[in-house]
C-alpha positions as a Python dict, from the first residue, in 0.01 Angstrom:
ca = {
    (1, 'M'): (0, 0, 0),
    (2, 'A'): (-255, 261, 91),
    (3, 'D'): (-474, 234, 381),
    (4, 'I'): (-794, 208, 309),
    (5, 'T'): (-1067, 479, 518),
    (6, 'L'): (-1385, 477, 658),
    (7, 'T'): (-1597, 720, 716),
    (8, 'P'): (-1710, 774, 1015),
    (9, 'R'): (-2107, 798, 839),
    (10, 'A'): (-2015, 526, 681),
    (11, 'A'): (-1937, 365, 1002),
    (12, 'K'): (-2219, 405, 1189),
    (13, 'R'): (-2406, 207, 944),
    (14, 'I'): (-2239, -76, 972),
    (15, 'N'): (-2274, -94, 1292),
    (16, 'E'): (-2690, -17, 1265),
    (17, 'I'): (-2669, -292, 980),
    (18, 'M'): (-2444, -562, 1150),
    (19, 'G'): (-2674, -446, 1521),
    (20, 'T'): (-2966, -756, 1278),
    (21, 'E'): (-2661, -1016, 1215),
    (22, 'P'): (-2543, -1258, 1461),
    (23, 'P'): (-2239, -1213, 1693),
    (24, 'G'): (-1938, -1136, 1517),
    (25, 'S'): (-2052, -1125, 1192),
    (26, 'S'): (-1893, -822, 964),
    (27, 'L'): (-1926, -647, 669),
    (28, 'R'): (-1746, -748, 310),
    (29, 'I'): (-1617, -576, 16),
    (30, 'S'): (-1454, -701, -233),
    (31, 'V'): (-1380, -649, -638),
    (32, 'N'): (-1510, -805, -890),
    (33, 'G'): (-1455, -894, -1266),
    (34, 'G'): (-1743, -721, -1406),
    (35, 'G'): (-2012, -415, -1416),
    (36, 'C'): (-2042, -148, -1673),
    (37, 'S'): (-1726, -25, -1531),
    (38, 'G'): (-1452, -324, -1552),
    (39, 'F'): (-1551, -370, -1254),
    (40, 'S'): (-1794, -393, -921),
    (41, 'Y'): (-1787, -415, -601),
    (42, 'A'): (-1970, -654, -421),
    (43, 'F'): (-2069, -592, -32),
    (44, 'D'): (-2166, -877, 234),
    (45, 'V'): (-2242, -1006, 530),
    (46, 'A'): (-1887, -1254, 650),
    (47, 'Q'): (-1957, -1496, 925),
    (48, 'G'): (-1594, -1516, 1004),
    (49, 'R'): (-1205, -1374, 877),
    (50, 'E'): (-1062, -1576, 619),
    (51, 'A'): (-654, -1600, 625),
    (52, 'D'): (-523, -1277, 441),
    (53, 'D'): (-891, -1067, 515),
    (54, 'I'): (-783, -746, 568),
    (55, 'V'): (-964, -544, 908),
    (56, 'I'): (-1060, -205, 837),
    (57, 'E'): (-1243, -54, 1173),
    (58, 'R'): (-1358, 219, 1344),
    (59, 'D'): (-1623, 348, 1632),
    (60, 'G'): (-1678, -59, 1667),
    (61, 'A'): (-1729, -128, 1327),
    (62, 'T'): (-1525, -374, 1154),
    (63, 'V'): (-1467, -418, 761),
    (64, 'L'): (-1310, -664, 546),
    (65, 'V'): (-1129, -711, 225),
    (66, 'D'): (-913, -1007, 60),
    (67, 'A'): (-605, -913, 14),
    (68, 'V'): (-633, -915, -357),
    (69, 'S'): (-973, -718, -410),
    (70, 'L'): (-691, -490, -130),
    (71, 'E'): (-466, -430, -530),
    (72, 'Y'): (-742, -297, -677),
    (73, 'M'): (-918, -100, -349),
    (74, 'A'): (-616, 59, -179),
    (75, 'G'): (-629, 479, -51),
    (76, 'S'): (-1008, 443, -91),
    (77, 'T'): (-1215, 521, 121),
    (78, 'I'): (-1572, 400, 252),
    (79, 'D'): (-1875, 648, 290),
    (80, 'F'): (-2231, 606, 314),
    (81, 'V'): (-2451, 853, 208),
    (82, 'N'): (-2793, 939, 133),
    (83, 'D'): (-2951, 1145, -68),
    (84, 'L'): (-3233, 1195, -353),
    (85, 'I'): (-3094, 882, -522),
    (86, 'G'): (-3142, 671, -256),
    (87, 'Q'): (-2922, 544, 98),
    (88, 'S'): (-2612, 384, -38),
    (89, 'F'): (-2187, 310, 78),
    (90, 'K'): (-2040, 556, -118),
    (91, 'I'): (-1628, 420, -230),
    (92, 'E'): (-1415, 677, -324),
    (93, 'N'): (-1102, 552, -531),
    (94, 'P'): (-769, 771, -583),
    (95, 'Q'): (-748, 426, -906),
    (96, 'A'): (-1044, 449, -1037),
    (97, 'T'): (-996, 641, -1430),
    (98, 'A'): (-1403, 620, -1445),
    (99, 'S'): (-1624, 434, -1302),
    (100, 'C'): (-2042, 420, -1383),
    (101, 'G'): (-2388, 669, -1242),
    (102, 'C'): (-2467, 345, -1017),
    (103, 'G'): (-2160, 403, -816),
    (104, 'T'): (-2009, 70, -744),
    (105, 'S'): (-1846, -41, -1110),
    (106, 'F'): (-1555, 98, -1242),
    (107, 'S'): (-1216, 123, -1462),
    (108, 'L'): (-868, 104, -1411),
}
């Protein structure tokens, strides 16, 4: 299964966010059913790891992805963008056949 890549910009922003959270916190990204294109990404702060979590690390930042979500995210790149419509994490998913304008919803 293809790895998930975390860009330097995303790692920097995750470190900034986790700096305000309790020690040992990580960013959890999961895929949920629903959203305007069929699936949606969820971003949460996790206080611990589950047994089936995949751990992605870069420059001190840690992202957790559960095994089921990994199937939908394999090969993805997680980036952080700051553009005219605001700041957000952006996931470039090679498996997605369509996505909506919000960037958090996709279909396979």
